[in-house]
XYZ file of C-alpha atoms in Angstrom:
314
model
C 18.029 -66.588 -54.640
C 15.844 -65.611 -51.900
C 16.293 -62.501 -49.956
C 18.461 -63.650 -46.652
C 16.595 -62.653 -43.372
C 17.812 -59.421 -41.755
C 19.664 -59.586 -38.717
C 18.026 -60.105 -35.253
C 17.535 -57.358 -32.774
C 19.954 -57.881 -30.320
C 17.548 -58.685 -26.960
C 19.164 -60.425 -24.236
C 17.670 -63.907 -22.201
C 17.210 -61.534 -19.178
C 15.344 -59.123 -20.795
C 13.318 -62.204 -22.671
C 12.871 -63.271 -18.844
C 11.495 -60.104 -17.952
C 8.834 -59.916 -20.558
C 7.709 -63.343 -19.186
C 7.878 -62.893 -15.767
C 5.835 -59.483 -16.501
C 3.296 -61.712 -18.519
C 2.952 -64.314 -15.663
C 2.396 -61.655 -12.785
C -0.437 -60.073 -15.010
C -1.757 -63.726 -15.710
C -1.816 -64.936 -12.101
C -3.962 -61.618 -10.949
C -5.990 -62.110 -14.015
C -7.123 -65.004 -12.261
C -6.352 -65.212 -8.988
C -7.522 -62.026 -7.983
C -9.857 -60.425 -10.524
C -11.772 -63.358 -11.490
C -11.118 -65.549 -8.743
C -14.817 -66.397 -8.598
C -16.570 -67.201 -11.158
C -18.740 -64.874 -12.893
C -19.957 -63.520 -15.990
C -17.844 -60.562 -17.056
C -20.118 -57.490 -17.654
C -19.120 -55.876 -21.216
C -18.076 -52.808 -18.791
C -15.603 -54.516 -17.343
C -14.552 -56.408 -20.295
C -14.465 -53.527 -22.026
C -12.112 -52.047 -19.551
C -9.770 -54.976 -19.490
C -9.656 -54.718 -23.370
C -8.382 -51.058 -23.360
C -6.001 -52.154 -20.077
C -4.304 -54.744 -22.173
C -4.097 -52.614 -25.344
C -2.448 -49.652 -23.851
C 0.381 -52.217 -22.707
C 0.451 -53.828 -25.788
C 1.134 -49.916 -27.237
C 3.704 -49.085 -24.549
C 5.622 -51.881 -25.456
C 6.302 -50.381 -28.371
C 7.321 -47.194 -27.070
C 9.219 -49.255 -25.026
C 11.053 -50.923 -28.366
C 10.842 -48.058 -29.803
C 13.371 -46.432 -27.683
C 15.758 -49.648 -27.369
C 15.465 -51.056 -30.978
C 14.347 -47.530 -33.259
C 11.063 -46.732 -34.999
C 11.504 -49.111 -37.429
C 11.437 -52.333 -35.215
C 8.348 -50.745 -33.177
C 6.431 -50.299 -36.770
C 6.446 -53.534 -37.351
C 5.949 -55.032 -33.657
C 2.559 -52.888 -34.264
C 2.098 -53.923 -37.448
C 2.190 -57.565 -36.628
C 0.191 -57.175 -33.122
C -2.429 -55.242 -35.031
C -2.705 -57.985 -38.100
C -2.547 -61.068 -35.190
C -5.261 -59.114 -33.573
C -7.582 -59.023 -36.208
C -6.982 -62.679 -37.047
C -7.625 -63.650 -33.286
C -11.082 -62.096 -33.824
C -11.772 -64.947 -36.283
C -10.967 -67.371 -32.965
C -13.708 -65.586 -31.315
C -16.672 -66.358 -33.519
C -15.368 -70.085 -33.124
C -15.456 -69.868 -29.445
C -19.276 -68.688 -29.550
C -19.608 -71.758 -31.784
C -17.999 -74.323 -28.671
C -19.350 -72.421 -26.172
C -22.651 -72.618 -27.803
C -22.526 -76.510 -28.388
C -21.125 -77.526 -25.042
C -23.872 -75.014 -23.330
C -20.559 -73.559 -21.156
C -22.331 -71.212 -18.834
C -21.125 -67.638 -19.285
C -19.943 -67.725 -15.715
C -17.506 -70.078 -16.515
C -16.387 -69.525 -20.324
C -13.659 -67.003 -18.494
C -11.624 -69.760 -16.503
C -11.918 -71.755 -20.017
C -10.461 -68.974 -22.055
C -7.873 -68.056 -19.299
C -6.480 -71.723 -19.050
C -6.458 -71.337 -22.944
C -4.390 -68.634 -23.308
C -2.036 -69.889 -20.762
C -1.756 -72.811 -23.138
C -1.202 -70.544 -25.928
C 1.635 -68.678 -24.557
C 3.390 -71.791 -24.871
C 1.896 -73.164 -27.822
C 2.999 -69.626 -29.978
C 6.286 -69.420 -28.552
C 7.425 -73.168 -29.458
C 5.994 -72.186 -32.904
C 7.570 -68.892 -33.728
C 11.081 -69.495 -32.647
C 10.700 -72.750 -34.368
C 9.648 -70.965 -37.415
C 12.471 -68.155 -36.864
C 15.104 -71.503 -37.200
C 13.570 -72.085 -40.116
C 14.120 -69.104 -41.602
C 17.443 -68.374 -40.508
C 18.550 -71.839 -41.633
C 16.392 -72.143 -45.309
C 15.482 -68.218 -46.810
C 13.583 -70.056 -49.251
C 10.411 -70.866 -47.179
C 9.750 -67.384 -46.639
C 8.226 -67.846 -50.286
C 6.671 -71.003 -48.954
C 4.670 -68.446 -46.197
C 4.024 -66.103 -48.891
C 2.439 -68.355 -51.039
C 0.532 -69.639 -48.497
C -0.414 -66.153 -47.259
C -1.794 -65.124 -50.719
C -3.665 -68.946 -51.295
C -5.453 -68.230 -47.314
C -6.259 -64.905 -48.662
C -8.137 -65.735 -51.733
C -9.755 -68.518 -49.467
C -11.192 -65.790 -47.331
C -11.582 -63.342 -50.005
C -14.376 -65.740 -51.948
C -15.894 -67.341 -48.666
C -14.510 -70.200 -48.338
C -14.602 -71.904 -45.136
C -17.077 -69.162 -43.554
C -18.900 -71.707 -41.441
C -16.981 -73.395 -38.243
C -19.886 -75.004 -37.146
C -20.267 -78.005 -38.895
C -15.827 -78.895 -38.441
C -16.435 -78.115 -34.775
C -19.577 -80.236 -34.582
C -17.330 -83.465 -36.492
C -14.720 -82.832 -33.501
C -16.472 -82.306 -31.032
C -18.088 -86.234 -31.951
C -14.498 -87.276 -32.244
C -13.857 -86.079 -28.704
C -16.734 -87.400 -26.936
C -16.620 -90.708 -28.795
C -13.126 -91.216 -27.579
C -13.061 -89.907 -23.989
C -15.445 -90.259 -20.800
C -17.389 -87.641 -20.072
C -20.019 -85.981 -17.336
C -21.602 -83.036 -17.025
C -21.241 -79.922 -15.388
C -19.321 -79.679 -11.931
C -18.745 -76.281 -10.496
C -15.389 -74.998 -12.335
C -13.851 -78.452 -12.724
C -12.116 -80.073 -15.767
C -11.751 -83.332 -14.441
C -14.271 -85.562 -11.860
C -13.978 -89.094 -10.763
C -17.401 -90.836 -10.703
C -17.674 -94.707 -9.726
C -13.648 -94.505 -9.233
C -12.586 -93.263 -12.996
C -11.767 -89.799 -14.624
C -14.529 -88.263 -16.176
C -13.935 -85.114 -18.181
C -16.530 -82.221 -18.020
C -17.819 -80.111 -20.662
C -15.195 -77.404 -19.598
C -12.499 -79.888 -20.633
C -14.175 -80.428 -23.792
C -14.240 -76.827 -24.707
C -10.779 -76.227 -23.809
C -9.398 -78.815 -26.076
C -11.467 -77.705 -28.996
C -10.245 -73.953 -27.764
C -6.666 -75.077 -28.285
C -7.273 -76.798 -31.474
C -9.079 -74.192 -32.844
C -5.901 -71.842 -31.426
C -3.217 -73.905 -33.511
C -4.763 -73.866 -36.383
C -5.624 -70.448 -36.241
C -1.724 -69.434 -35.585
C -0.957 -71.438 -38.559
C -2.283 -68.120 -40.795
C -1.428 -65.717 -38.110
C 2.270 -66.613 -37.976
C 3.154 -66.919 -41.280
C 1.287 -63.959 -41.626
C 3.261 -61.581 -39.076
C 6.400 -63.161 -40.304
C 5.731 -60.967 -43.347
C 6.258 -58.293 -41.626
C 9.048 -59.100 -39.610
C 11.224 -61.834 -39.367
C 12.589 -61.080 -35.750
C 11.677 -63.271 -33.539
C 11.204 -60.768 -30.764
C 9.231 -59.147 -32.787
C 7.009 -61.914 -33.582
C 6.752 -63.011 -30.486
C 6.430 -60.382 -28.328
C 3.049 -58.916 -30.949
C 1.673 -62.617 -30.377
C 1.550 -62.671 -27.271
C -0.101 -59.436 -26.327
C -2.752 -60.321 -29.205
C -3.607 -63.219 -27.368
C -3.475 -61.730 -23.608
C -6.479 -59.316 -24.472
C -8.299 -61.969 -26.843
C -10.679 -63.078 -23.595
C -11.498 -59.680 -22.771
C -12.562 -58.889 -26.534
C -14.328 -62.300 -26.773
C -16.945 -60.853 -24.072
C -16.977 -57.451 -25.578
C -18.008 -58.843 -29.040
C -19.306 -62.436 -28.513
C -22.482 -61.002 -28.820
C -21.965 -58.556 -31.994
C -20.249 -61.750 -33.557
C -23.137 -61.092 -37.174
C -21.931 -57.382 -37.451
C -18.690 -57.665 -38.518
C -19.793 -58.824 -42.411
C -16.783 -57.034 -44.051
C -13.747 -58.097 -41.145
C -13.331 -61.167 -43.387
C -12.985 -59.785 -47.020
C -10.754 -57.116 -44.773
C -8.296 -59.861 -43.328
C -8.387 -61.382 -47.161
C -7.136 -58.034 -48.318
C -4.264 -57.724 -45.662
C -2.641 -61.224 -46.318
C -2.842 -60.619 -49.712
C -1.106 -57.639 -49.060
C 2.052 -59.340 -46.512
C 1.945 -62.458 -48.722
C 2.488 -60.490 -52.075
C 5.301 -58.759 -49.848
C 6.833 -61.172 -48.778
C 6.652 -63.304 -52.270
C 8.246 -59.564 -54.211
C 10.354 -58.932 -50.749
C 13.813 -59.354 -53.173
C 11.991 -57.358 -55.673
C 10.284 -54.670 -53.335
C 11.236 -52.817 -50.863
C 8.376 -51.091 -48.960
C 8.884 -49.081 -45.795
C 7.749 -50.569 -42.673
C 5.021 -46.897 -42.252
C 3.412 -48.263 -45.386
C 2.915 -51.526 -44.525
C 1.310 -50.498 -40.877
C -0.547 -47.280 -42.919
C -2.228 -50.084 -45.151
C -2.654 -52.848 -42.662
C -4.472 -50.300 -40.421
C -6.592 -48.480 -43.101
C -7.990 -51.954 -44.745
C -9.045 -52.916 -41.179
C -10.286 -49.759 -40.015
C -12.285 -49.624 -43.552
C -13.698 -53.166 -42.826
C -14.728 -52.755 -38.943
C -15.879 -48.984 -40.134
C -18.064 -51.100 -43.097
C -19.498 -53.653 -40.953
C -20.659 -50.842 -38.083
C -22.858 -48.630 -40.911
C -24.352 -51.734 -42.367
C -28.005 -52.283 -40.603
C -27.448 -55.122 -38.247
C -29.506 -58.377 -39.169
C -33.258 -58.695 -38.332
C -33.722 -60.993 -35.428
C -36.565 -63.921 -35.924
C -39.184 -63.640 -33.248
């Protein structure tokens, strides 16, 4: 029999409220005060906003910490450190879109911003969907496993390295299917001769929230390993994904360094998904999971940085 899903933390609606009334505020002066004109984001200032939204992402768990015990805020960082990592596979995608729809820096913020917005409620119709799932049938939690370990090898032997030729195929799909113009300011939508044309900034959003979907189809599963609160999951998703446009300008353009981050994320869902698979079997602590989680990526980012970076034609 599969092991039955530990109880849920018990977090009230008003306090789930909170959280996303606390997300929105931070959203709205993202945008509407920040970067209410469009610019290109120096990697300062990117930088900055990176460390701004991991220091709340680590004071949240302080904050569950001292509601919900160590042991719940272990594995909210375990799973916001393992979503993280995986979101930095989105990244090198988005250099790919951004690269084929020629979005101008200036404007690849407002893209990413209406993207993440998307995501919010993308994630959170997924993970509580999921956490019905496994609160009604234990069993799939070998189904994530399995799927966890079969992604990992996948990664592990370089498979599926290369986004750009499955991003070029939909990207053809797209344009053969809707109307499109070019470039108009910050606009997703123009009407030209009376009908709706979309711009390239609608393009690359819709290939952004593809690429997003699929991507949370590993990450889920894969912070479900950890934990199987919902709170939990959710909560470590979301603050992934706040910081991920911040990071994207920080390392859009160190994309080729990071040789190892792959292999790395292959070990670590290996790891959850043999976990998860031997959870009746094998009980390990919630410090060992993070402890391992954090020294396989730490290894591979530490990897990639001492390896020369690649000679650059011409």
């Amino acid at each position: 029999m599969p092991p039955a899903p530990p109880p849920h933390l018990p977090v009230s609606p008003a306090f789930y409220a909170a959280f996303l009334l606390g997300v929105a505020v931070m959203l709205l002066l993202d945008l509407g005060v920040f970067h209410k004109k469009a610019h290109a984001p120096s990697f300062r200032a990117s930088l900055g906003w990176v460390a701004v939204w991991s220091t709340l992402a680590v004071a949240f768990g302080g904050l569950v910490a001292v509601q919900h015990g160590a042991t719940a805020a272990l594995d909210y960082y375990a799973g916001w450190l393992i979503e993280q990592s995986l979101s930095v596979d989105n990244l090198f995608v988005f250099v790919v879109v951004f690269g084929a729809l020629k979005v101008p820096t200036h404007l690849q913020h407002r893209v990413l911003y209406w993207g993440v917005l998307s995501a919010v409620g993308l994630r959170a119709g997924m993970i509580f969907g999921g956490a019905i799932l496994v609160e009604r049938f234990a069993w799939i939690l070998y189904v994530f496993g399995a799927f966890l370990v079969f992604t990992a090898i996948r990664l592990l032997v370089g498979k599926g390295d290369d986004p750009t030729e499955e991003e070029s195929r939909l990207l053809r799909w797209l344009r053969g299917r809707i109307r499109t113009t070019g470039f108009h300011g910050q606009k997703f939508l123009v009407r030209e001769a009376g009908r709706l044309h979309a711009t390239p900034l609608l393009l690359a959003l819709v290939l952004v929230e593809i690429t997003d979907v699929i991507f949370a189809v590993d990450s889920i599963p894969a912070v479900f390993a950890v934990t199987t609160d919902p709170f939990l999951v959710f909560t470590s998703n979301i603050f992934a994904i706040l910081g991920l446009r911040s990071l994207y300008f920080v390392l859009a353009g160190m994309a080729d360094r990071f040789v190892y981050l792959k292999p790395g994320l292959g070990i670590v869902l290996l790891f959850v998904g043999g976990k998860l698979l031997l959870h009746d079997v094998v009980k390990l602590p919630s410090w060992l999971s993070l402890t391992v989680i954090v020294a396989v990526l730490a290894g591979a980012v530490l990897l990639s940085l001492r390896r020369p970076p690649p000679a650059r034609i011409g």
